[in-house]
Structures are given as C-alpha cells and as structure tokens.
CSV table of C-alpha atoms in Angstrom, one decimal:
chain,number,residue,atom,x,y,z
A,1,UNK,CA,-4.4,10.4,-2.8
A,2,UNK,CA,-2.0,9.2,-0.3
A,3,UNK,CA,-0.2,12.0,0.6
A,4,UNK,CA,-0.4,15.1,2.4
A,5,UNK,CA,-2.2,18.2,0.4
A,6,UNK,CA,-0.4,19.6,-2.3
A,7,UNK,CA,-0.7,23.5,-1.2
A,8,UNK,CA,1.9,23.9,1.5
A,9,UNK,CA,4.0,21.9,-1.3
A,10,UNK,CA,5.9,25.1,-2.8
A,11,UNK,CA,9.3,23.6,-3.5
A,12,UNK,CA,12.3,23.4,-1.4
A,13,UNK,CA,12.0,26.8,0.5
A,14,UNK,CA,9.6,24.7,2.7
A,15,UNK,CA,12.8,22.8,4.5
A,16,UNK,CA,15.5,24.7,5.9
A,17,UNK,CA,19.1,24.6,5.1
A,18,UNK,CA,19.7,23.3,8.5
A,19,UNK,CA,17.2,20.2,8.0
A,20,UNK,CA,19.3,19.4,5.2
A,21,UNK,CA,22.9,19.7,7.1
A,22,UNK,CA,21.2,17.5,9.8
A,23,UNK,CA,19.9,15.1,7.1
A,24,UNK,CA,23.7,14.8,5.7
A,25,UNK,CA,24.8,14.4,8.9
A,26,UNK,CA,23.2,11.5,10.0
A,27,UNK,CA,23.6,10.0,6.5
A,28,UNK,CA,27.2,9.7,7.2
A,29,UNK,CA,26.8,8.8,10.5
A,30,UNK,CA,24.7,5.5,9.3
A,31,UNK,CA,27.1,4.8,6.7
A,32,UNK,CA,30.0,5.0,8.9
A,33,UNK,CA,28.3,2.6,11.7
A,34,UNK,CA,27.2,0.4,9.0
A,35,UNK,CA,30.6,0.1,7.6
A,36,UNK,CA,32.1,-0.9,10.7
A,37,UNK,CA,28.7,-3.6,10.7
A,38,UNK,CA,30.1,-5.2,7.8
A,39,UNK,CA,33.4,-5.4,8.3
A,40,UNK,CA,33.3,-9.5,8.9
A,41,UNK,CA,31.7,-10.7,5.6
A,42,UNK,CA,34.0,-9.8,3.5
A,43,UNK,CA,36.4,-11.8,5.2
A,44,UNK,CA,34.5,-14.6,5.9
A,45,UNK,CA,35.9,-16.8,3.3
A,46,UNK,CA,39.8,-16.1,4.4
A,47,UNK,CA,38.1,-16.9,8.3
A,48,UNK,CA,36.6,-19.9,6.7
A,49,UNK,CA,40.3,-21.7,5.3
A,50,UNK,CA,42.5,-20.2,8.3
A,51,UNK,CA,40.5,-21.5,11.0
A,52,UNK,CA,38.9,-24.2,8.6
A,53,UNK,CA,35.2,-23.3,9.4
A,54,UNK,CA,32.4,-25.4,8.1
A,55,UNK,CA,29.9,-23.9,5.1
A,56,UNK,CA,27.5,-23.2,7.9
A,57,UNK,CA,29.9,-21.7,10.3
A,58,UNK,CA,30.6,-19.2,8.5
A,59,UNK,CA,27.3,-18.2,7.4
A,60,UNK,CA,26.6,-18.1,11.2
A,61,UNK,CA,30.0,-15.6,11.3
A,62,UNK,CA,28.9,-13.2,9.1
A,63,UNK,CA,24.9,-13.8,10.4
A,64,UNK,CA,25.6,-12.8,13.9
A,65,UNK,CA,26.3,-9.4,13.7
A,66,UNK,CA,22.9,-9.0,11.9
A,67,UNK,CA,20.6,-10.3,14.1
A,68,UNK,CA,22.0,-8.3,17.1
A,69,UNK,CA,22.4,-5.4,15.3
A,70,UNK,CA,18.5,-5.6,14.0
A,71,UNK,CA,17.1,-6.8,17.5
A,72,UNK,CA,19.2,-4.1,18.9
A,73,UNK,CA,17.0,-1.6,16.9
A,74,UNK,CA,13.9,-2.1,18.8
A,75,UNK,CA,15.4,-0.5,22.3
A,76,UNK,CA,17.3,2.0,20.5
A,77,UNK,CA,14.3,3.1,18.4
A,78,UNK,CA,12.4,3.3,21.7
A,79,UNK,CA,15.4,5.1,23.2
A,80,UNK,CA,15.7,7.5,20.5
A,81,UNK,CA,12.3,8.8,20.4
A,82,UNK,CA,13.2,9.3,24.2
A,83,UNK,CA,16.3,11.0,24.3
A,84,UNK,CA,16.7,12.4,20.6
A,85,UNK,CA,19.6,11.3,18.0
A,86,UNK,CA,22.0,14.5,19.2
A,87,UNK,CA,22.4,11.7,22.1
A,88,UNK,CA,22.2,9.0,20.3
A,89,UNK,CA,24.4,8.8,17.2
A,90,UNK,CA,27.3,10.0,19.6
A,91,UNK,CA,26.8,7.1,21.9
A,92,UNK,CA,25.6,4.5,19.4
A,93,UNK,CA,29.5,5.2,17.4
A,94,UNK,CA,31.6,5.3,20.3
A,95,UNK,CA,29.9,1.9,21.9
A,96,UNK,CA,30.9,0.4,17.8
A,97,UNK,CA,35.0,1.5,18.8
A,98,UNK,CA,34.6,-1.1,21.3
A,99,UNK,CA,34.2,-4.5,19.3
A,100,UNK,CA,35.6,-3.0,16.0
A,101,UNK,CA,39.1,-2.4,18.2
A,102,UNK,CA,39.1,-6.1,19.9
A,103,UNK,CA,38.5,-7.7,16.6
A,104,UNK,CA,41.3,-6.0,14.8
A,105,UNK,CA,43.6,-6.7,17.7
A,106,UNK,CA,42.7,-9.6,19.4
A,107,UNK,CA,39.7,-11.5,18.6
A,108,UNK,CA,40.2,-12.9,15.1
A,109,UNK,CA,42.6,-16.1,16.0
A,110,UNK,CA,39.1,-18.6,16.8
A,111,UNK,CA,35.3,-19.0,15.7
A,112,UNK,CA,34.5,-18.2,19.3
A,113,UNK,CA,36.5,-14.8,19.7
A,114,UNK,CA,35.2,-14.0,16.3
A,115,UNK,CA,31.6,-14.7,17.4
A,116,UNK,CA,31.9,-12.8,20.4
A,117,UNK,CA,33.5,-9.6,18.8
A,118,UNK,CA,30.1,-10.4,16.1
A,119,UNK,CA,28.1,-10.2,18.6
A,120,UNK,CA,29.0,-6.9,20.2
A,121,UNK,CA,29.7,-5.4,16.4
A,122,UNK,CA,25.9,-5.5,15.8
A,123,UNK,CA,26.0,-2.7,17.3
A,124,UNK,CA,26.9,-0.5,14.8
A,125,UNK,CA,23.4,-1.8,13.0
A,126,UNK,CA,21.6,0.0,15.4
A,127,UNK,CA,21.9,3.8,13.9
A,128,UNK,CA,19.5,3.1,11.6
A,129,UNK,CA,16.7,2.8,14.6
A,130,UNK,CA,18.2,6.7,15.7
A,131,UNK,CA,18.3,8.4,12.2
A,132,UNK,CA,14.7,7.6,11.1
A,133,UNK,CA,12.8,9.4,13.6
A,134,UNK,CA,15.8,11.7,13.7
A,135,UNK,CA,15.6,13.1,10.2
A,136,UNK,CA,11.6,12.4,10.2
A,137,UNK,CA,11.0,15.2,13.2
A,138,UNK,CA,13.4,17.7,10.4
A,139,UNK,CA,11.1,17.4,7.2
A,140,UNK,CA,7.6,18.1,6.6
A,141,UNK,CA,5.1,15.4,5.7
A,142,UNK,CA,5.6,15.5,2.2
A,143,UNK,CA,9.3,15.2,2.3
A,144,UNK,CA,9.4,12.6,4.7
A,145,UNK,CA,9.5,9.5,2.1
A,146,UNK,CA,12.7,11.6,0.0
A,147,UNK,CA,14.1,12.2,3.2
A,148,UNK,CA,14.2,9.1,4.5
A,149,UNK,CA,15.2,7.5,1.7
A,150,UNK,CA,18.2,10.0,1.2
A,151,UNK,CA,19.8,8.9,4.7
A,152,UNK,CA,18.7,5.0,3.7
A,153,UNK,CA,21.6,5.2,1.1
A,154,UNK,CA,23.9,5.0,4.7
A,155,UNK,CA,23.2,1.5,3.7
A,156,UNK,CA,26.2,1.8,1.0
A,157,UNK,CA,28.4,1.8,4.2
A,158,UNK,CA,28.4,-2.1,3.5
A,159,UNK,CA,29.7,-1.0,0.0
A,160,UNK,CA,32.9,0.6,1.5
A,161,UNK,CA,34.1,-2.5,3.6
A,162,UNK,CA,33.2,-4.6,0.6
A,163,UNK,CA,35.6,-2.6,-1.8
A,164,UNK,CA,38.5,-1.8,0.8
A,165,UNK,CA,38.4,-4.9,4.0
A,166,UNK,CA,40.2,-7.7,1.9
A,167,UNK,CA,42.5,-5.4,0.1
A,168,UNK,CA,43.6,-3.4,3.3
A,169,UNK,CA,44.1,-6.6,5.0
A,170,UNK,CA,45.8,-8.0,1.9
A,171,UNK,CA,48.2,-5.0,1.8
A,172,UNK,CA,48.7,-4.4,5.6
A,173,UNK,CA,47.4,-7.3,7.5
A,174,UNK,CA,44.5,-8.2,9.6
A,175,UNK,CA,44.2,-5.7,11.8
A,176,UNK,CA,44.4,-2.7,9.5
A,177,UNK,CA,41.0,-2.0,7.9
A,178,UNK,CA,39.5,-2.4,11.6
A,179,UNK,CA,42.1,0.5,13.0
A,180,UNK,CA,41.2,2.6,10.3
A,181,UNK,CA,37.3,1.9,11.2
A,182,UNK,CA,37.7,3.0,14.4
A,183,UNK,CA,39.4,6.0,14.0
A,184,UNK,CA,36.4,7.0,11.9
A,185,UNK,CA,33.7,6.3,14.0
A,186,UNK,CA,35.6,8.3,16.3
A,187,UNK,CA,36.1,11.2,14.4
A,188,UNK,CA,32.0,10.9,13.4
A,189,UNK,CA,31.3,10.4,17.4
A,190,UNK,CA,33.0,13.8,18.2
A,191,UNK,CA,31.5,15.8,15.2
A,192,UNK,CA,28.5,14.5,15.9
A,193,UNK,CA,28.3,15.4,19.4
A,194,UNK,CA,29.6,18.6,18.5
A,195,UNK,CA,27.2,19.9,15.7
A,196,UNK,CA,24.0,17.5,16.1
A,197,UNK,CA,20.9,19.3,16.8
A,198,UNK,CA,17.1,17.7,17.7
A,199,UNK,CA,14.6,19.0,15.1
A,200,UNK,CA,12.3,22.6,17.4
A,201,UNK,CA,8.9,20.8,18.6
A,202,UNK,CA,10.2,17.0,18.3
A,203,UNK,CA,7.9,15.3,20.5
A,204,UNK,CA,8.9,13.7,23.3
A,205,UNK,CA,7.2,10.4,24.5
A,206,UNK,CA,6.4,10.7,28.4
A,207,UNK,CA,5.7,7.1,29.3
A,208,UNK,CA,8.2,4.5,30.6
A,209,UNK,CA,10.1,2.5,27.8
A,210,UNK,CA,8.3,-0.7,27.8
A,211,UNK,CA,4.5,0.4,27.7
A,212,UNK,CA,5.6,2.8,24.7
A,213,UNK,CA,7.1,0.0,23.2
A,214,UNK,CA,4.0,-2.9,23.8
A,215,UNK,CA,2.0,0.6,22.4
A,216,UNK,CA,4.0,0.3,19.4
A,217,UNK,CA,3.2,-3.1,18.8
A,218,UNK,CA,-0.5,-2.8,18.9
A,219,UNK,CA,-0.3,-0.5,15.9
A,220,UNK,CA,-1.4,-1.9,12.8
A,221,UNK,CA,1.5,-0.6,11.0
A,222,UNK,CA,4.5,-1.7,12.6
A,223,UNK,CA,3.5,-5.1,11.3
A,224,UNK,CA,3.0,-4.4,8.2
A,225,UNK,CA,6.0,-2.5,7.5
A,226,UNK,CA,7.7,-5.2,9.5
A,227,UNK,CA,6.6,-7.8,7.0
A,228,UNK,CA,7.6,-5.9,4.1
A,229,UNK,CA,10.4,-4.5,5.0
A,230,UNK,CA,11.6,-8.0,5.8
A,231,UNK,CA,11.0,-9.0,2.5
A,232,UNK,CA,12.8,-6.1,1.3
A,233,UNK,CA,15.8,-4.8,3.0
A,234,UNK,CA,15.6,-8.6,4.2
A,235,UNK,CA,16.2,-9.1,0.7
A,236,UNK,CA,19.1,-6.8,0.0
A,237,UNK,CA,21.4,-8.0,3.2
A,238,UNK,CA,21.0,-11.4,2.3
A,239,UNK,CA,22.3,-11.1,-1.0
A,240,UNK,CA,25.1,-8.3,0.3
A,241,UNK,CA,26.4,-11.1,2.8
A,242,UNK,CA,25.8,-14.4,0.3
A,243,UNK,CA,26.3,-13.1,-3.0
A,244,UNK,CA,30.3,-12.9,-2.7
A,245,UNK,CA,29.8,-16.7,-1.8
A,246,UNK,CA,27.5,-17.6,-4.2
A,247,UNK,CA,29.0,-16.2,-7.4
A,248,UNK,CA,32.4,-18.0,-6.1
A,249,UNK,CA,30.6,-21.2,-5.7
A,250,UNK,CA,28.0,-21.4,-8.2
A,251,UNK,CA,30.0,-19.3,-11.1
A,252,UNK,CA,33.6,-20.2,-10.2
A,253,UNK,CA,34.2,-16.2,-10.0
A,254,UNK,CA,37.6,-15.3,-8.1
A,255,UNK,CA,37.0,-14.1,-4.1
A,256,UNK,CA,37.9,-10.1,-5.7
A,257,UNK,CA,35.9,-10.7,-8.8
A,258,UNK,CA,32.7,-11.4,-6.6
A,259,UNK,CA,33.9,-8.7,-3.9
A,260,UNK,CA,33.3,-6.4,-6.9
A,261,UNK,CA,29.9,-7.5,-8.3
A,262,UNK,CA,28.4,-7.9,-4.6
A,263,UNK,CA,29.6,-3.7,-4.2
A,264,UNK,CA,27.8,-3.1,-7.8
A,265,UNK,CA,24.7,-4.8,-6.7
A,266,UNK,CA,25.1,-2.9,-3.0
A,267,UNK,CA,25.7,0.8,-4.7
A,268,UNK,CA,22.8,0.4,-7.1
A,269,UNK,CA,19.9,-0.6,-4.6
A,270,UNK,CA,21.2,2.0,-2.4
A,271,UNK,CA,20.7,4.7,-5.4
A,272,UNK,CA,17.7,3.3,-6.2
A,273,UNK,CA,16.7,3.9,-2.0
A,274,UNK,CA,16.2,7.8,-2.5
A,275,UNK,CA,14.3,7.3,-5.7
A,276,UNK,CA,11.9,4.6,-3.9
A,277,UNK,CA,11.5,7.3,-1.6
A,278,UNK,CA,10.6,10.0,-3.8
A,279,UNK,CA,8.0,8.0,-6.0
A,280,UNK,CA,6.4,7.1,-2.6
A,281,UNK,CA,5.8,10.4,-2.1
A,282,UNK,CA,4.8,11.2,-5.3
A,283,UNK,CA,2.6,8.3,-6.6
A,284,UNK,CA,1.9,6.3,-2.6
A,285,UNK,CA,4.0,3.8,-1.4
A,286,UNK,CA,2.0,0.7,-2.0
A,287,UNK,CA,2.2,1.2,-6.2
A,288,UNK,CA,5.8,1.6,-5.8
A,289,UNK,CA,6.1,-1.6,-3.0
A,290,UNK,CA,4.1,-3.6,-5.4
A,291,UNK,CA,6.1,-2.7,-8.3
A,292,UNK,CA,9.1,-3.5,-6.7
A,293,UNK,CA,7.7,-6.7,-5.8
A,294,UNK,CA,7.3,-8.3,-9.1
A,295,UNK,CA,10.2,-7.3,-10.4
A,296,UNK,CA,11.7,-9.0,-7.7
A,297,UNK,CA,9.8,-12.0,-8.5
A,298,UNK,CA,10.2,-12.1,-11.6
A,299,UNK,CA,14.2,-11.7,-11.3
A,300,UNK,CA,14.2,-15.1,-8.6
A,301,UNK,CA,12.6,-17.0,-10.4
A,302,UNK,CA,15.0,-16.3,-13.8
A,303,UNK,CA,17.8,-16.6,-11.7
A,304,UNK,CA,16.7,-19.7,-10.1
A,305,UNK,CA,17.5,-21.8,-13.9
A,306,UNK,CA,21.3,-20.7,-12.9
A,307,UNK,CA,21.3,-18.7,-16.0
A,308,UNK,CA,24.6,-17.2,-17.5
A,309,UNK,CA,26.0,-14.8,-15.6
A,310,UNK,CA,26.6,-12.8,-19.2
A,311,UNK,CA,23.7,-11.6,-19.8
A,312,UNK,CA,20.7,-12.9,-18.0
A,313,UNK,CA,22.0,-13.5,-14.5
A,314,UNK,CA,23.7,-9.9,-14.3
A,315,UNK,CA,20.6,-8.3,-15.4
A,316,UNK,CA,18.2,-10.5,-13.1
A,317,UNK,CA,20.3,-9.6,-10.0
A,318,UNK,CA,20.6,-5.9,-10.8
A,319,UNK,CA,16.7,-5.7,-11.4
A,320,UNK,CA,16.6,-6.9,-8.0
A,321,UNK,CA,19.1,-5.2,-6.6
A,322,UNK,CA,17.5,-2.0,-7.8
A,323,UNK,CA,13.7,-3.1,-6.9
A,324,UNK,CA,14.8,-3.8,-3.1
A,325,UNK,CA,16.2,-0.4,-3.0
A,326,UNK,CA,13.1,1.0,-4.2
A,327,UNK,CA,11.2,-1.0,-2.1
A,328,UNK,CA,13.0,-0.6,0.9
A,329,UNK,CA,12.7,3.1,0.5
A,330,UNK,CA,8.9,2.4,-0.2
A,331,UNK,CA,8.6,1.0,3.1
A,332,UNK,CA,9.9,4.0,5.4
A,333,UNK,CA,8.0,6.2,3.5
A,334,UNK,CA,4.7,4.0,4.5
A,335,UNK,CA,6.3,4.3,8.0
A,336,UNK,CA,6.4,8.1,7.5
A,337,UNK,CA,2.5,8.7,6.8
A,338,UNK,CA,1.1,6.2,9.1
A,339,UNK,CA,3.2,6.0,12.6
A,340,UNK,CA,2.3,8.6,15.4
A,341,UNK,CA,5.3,11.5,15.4
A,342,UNK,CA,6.1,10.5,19.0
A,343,UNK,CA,6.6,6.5,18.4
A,344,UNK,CA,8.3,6.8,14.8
A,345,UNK,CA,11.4,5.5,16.6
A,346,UNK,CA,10.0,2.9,18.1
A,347,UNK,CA,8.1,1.6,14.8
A,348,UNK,CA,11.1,2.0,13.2
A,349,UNK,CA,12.8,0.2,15.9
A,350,UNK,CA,10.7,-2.7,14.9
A,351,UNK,CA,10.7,-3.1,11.7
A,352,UNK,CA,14.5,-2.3,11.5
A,353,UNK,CA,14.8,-5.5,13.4
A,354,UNK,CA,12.7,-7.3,11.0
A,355,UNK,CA,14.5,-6.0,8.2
A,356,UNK,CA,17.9,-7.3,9.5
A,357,UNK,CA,16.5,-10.5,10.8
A,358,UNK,CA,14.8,-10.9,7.3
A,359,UNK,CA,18.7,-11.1,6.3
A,360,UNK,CA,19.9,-13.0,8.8
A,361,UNK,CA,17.7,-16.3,7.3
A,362,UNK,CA,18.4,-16.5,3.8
A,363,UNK,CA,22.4,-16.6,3.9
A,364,UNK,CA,21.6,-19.9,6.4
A,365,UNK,CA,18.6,-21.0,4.5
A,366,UNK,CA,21.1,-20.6,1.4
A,367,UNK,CA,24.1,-22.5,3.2
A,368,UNK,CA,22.3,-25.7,4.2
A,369,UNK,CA,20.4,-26.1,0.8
A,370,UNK,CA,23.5,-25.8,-1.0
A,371,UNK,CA,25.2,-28.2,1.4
A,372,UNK,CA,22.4,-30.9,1.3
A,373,UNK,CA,21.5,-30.7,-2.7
A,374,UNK,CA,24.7,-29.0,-4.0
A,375,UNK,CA,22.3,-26.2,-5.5
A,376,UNK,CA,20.6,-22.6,-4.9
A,377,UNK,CA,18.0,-22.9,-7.3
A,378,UNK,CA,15.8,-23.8,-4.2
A,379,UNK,CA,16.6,-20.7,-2.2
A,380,UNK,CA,15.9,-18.8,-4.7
A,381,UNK,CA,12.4,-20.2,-5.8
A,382,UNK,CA,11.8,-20.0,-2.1
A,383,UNK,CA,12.7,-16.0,-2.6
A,384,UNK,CA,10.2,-15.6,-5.5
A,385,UNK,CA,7.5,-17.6,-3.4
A,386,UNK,CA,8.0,-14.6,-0.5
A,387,UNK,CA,8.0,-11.9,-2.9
A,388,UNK,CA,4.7,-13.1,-3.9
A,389,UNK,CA,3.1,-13.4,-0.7
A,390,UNK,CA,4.4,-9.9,-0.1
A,391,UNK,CA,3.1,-8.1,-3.1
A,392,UNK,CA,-0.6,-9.9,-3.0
A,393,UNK,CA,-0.8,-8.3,0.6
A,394,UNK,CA,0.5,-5.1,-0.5
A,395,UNK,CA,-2.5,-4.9,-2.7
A,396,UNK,CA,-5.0,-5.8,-0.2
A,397,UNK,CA,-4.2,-5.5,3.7
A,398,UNK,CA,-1.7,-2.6,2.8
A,399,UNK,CA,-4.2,-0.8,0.7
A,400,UNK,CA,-6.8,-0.8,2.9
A,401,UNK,CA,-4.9,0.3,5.9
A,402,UNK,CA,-3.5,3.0,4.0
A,403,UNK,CA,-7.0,3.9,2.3
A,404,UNK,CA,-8.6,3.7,6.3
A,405,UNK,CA,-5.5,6.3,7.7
A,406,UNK,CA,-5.7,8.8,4.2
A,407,UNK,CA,-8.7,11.3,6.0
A,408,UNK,CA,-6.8,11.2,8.9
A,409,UNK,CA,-3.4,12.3,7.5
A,410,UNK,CA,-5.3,14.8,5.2
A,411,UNK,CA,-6.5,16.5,8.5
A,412,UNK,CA,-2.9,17.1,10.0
C-alpha cells in the first residue's frame, strides 16, 4: 500500500553495480566523518578530572559538537541538492582535518579551547545531510528505504572512537587517536574526490539557497520526519554520549567497562538501521515507526525502576538500542517516498538537524536531574512520555499524510 508498484520490482538487476560502489562509498565516508564527530565523548570523563569540569560542563563538552554538527545539516542539505555529494563529501572531510588537527595538538589544555575545537568538530556531523540525497538520486523508489538505511549504519563511526579514543590515548597520549583521524579523513577526502560520481538525471534545484530552503519548510513532511526522527536518532545519540556516564554513575561500572557496553548498544542499533529500512519498504514506514515506538516505551519505563543491570536493564537498553535503529531507518525511508527528488537534501538537511539536536537535550536534561535529585529515573520516564507522544501521532497525522501522498507516488 505505501510503496511504489511491485512490477518494475524484479530483484537486484534493477540497480547497477555502480549504485552500489557509490552507496559503499559514501557509507564510509559518513562513518569516517562521524568518527572524527565523536571523538570528544569518550574522553569527556578524563577532560572532566584534569581540567576539573563540573557535571554539566561536560555534558555541554561532549553536547557542542552535536548541535553544530545537526544545525550544520540544514545549509549543507540545501547545498548538496545544489552542487551534488561528488563536491560535497570531499569538502565536508577536508574542512573536519581542521579542528580534529588543533584539538589533538593544541586545543585540549582548557574548557574553552576544547569548546572551540567542539564547535568547529561538528562539522564532521554534517555528511549525513550530503549522503541522503546522494545515494537517494542512485536507487529506484523501492530501494530507497534499504538504501538509505544501508549508509545510516555510517552512524557506527561513533562505535570506532568509542572502542579505540581512550585506549590510543592511554597507550600513546592525547594527541594520537586525533592524528590518526585525520590522516583518514584525508585519505577518504582524496578517494573521494577521485572516484565519486553524481547519480545520470539528479535533479538540480535552480532557485537561490534560501527560498529552496523556506520551500522546504512549508512541506508537510519535513516536520514530521523532523519530530520523529528527533525522537529517534535523538534517542540513539543521547544514549551514545550519556550512557558511558550513566552506567559509571548509576551501576558503578569501570570508565572501559561502560566504553564497551555504550559500543554494544551503538553497533546493534546501527545493524538494526538497514533492517528498519528494508521493513519500511516492505510493510510502510509508519508500522515499523510505531513498532519501534513502543518498544521503546516500554524499555524507558523498565529501566526507569533502575533495574539490574543482569538481566533486565541489559535487555531493556538493547530493545531500545535496536528499536531506534529501526526507527531511525523508518524515518528516512518516510523521507524517501514523500520529499520532492530536487529538495531531498534540503528535507534531509532539516530533519538531520533535529535529529542531532533531539540528542543534544537529553545528555543535559540527564546531567541537571541527576545533579538536583541524585537520580535518572526522571529522565527516563520523561523518555517514555516522548516516545508516546511520538507513536500516537505516527498512527494519526503520519498516517494520514502518508495515506493523502500514496496516489501520488503510485503515479511516478
């Protein structure tokens, strides 16, 4: 019912090989940039005793990154539908050398350098805003929501500076893991440039950058993909930056122990990404958003008793890790069916930004609650409360958008 007809759907001979390469491409290109995005959280605890940071300094540490790297999507989205991602992805990993070099070297000795080098690091959370309507305008309709959700696991880049930051800086001091960052995003920025290619018949937006973008925000669906996709990948960064935290602080775990669980609940909502993708296309995103939903409302709730982390709280936050995944894939393949060809950049610009700035809250909302009642069972009531919200308009306002826009995408 939701998707494109079924009888130009003969299997894989309907994308080329080269879609594919492109599609792998860019997947590494997002989970290089995005490695190099995460590369303060990990440490934020060791920033937090050396330069004796308060609770909710260093959430603010590890937040700023994420908000400028999610605002930063809306021009690059915008800019990408513009100028293609063969431009893009070159320029958006060479601009990430910049900050990733200075903090390595230089700009780790104060809060203020390290906010600074933060600030210019959220960079590298841009390339998600150039490889959505990248791979999109490489993949027929009914491929889009598998596709999409295939170069969503770039996310996992978080994954890699989880497992490796504190142990290369362990084994060869600070500035090692952000040397070895930039080399790579170097090495992607050349390939990149070298073998990137804009998918035959993209279509390019003619109108200046602003009225395509106050275009964008009169469609219906940038805002509800916005919301959701705030709840969410919102979802999944918030607990990728504060989980670490919150399993040393509420279960007493070492700073390695809780390094490792935070990259187990990371690589398993990224595998789930893909598969949120390919139900989307198979049974319609909203019955896998709103599937998603409750399990993710279910898990908050359980998890807000502070249950043991043996087995309950280990299987409530790997439900959840695995239903924002899902959901987060969901989302992009809504994006995928209703956004016009020539603005999926810019849509995705936009609610890439909410997605980010739906993680930037939580860690903060997390810190000061914890600070004031010595507790996150609040936070994560509050979570459950959101998830709720977010499923019940799934079901209606989501549904009947979707439902309005079916004819239409029947007729391309």
């Amino acid at each position: 019912m939701l998707q494109a007809p079924r009888k130009n759907d003969d299997g894989p001979a309907t994308v080329s090989g080269r879609a594919w390469l492109m599609l792998a491409l860019a997947t590494v290109g997002f989970a290089v940039n995005f490695w190099a995005w995460a590369l303060l959280s990990p440490l934020g605890p060791r920033f937090k005793d050396s330069l004796e940071l308060s609770a909710f300094e260093q959430s603010l540490l590890v937040a700023v990154p994420v908000v400028v790297g999610s605002l930063g999507r809306i021009p690059v989205g915008a800019l990408t539908d513009r100028f293609g991602g063969r431009v893009m992805f070159p320029l958006v990993s060479a601009a990430t050398i910049i900050p990733v070099l200075y903090l390595g070297l230089a700009g780790h000795s104060s809060l203020t350098a390290l906010l600074v080098g933060g600030f210019f690091l959220g960079i590298g959370g841009t390339a998600f805003a150039v490889g959505v309507p990248f791979v999109n305008a490489w993949f027929p309709p009914e491929r889009r929501g598998l596709a999409i959700g295939i170069f969503g696991m770039g996310m996992g880049g978080t994954a890699i500076s989880a497992l490796t930051t504190v142990k290369l800086v362990d084994a060869y001091g600070t500035a090692n893991p952000f040397l070895i960052t930039a080399a790579v995003l170097a090495a992607y920025a050349v390939v990149a440039a070298l073998l990137l290619r804009d998918a035959p018949g993209r279509t390019v937006p003619t109108e200046p950058l602003v009225r395509r973008l106050a275009a964008t925000c009169k469609l219906g669906v940038t805002w509800q993909a916005s919301a959701l996709y705030a709840v969410a990948f919102g979802g999944y960064v918030a607990f990728s930056v504060y989980l670490p935290t919150y399993l040393k602080t509420g279960y007493g775990l070492t700073q390695a122990d809780a390094a490792n669980r935070m990259a187990g609940f990371v690589l398993l909502a990224v595998a789930m990404r893909p598969m949120g993708g390919w139900l989307s296309d198979r049974l319609g995103p909203v019955r896998v958003l709103g599937g998603s939903l409750a399990v993710v409302l279910v898990g908050a709730f359980a998890q807000s008793l502070t249950p043991s982390l043996a087995p309950v709280g280990t299987i409530a936050f790997l439900s959840m890790a695995a239903a924002l995944g899902a959901g987060s894939g969901a989302v992009f393949a809504l994006v995928a069916i209703m956004a016009p060809a020539n603005k999926v950049g810019s849509v995705t610009g936009i609610v890439g930004a909410a997605g980010g700035l739906g993680g930037f809250v939580p860690p903060l909302v997390m810190g000061s609650l914890y600070g004031a009642y010595g507790s996150y069972a609040i936070g994560l009531i509050l979570l459950g409360v959101v998830a709720a919200l977010a499923l019940a308009f799934t079901g209606t306002g989501v549904r009947h958008a979707l439902t309005r826009r079916s004819p239409a995408v029947h007729s391309h």
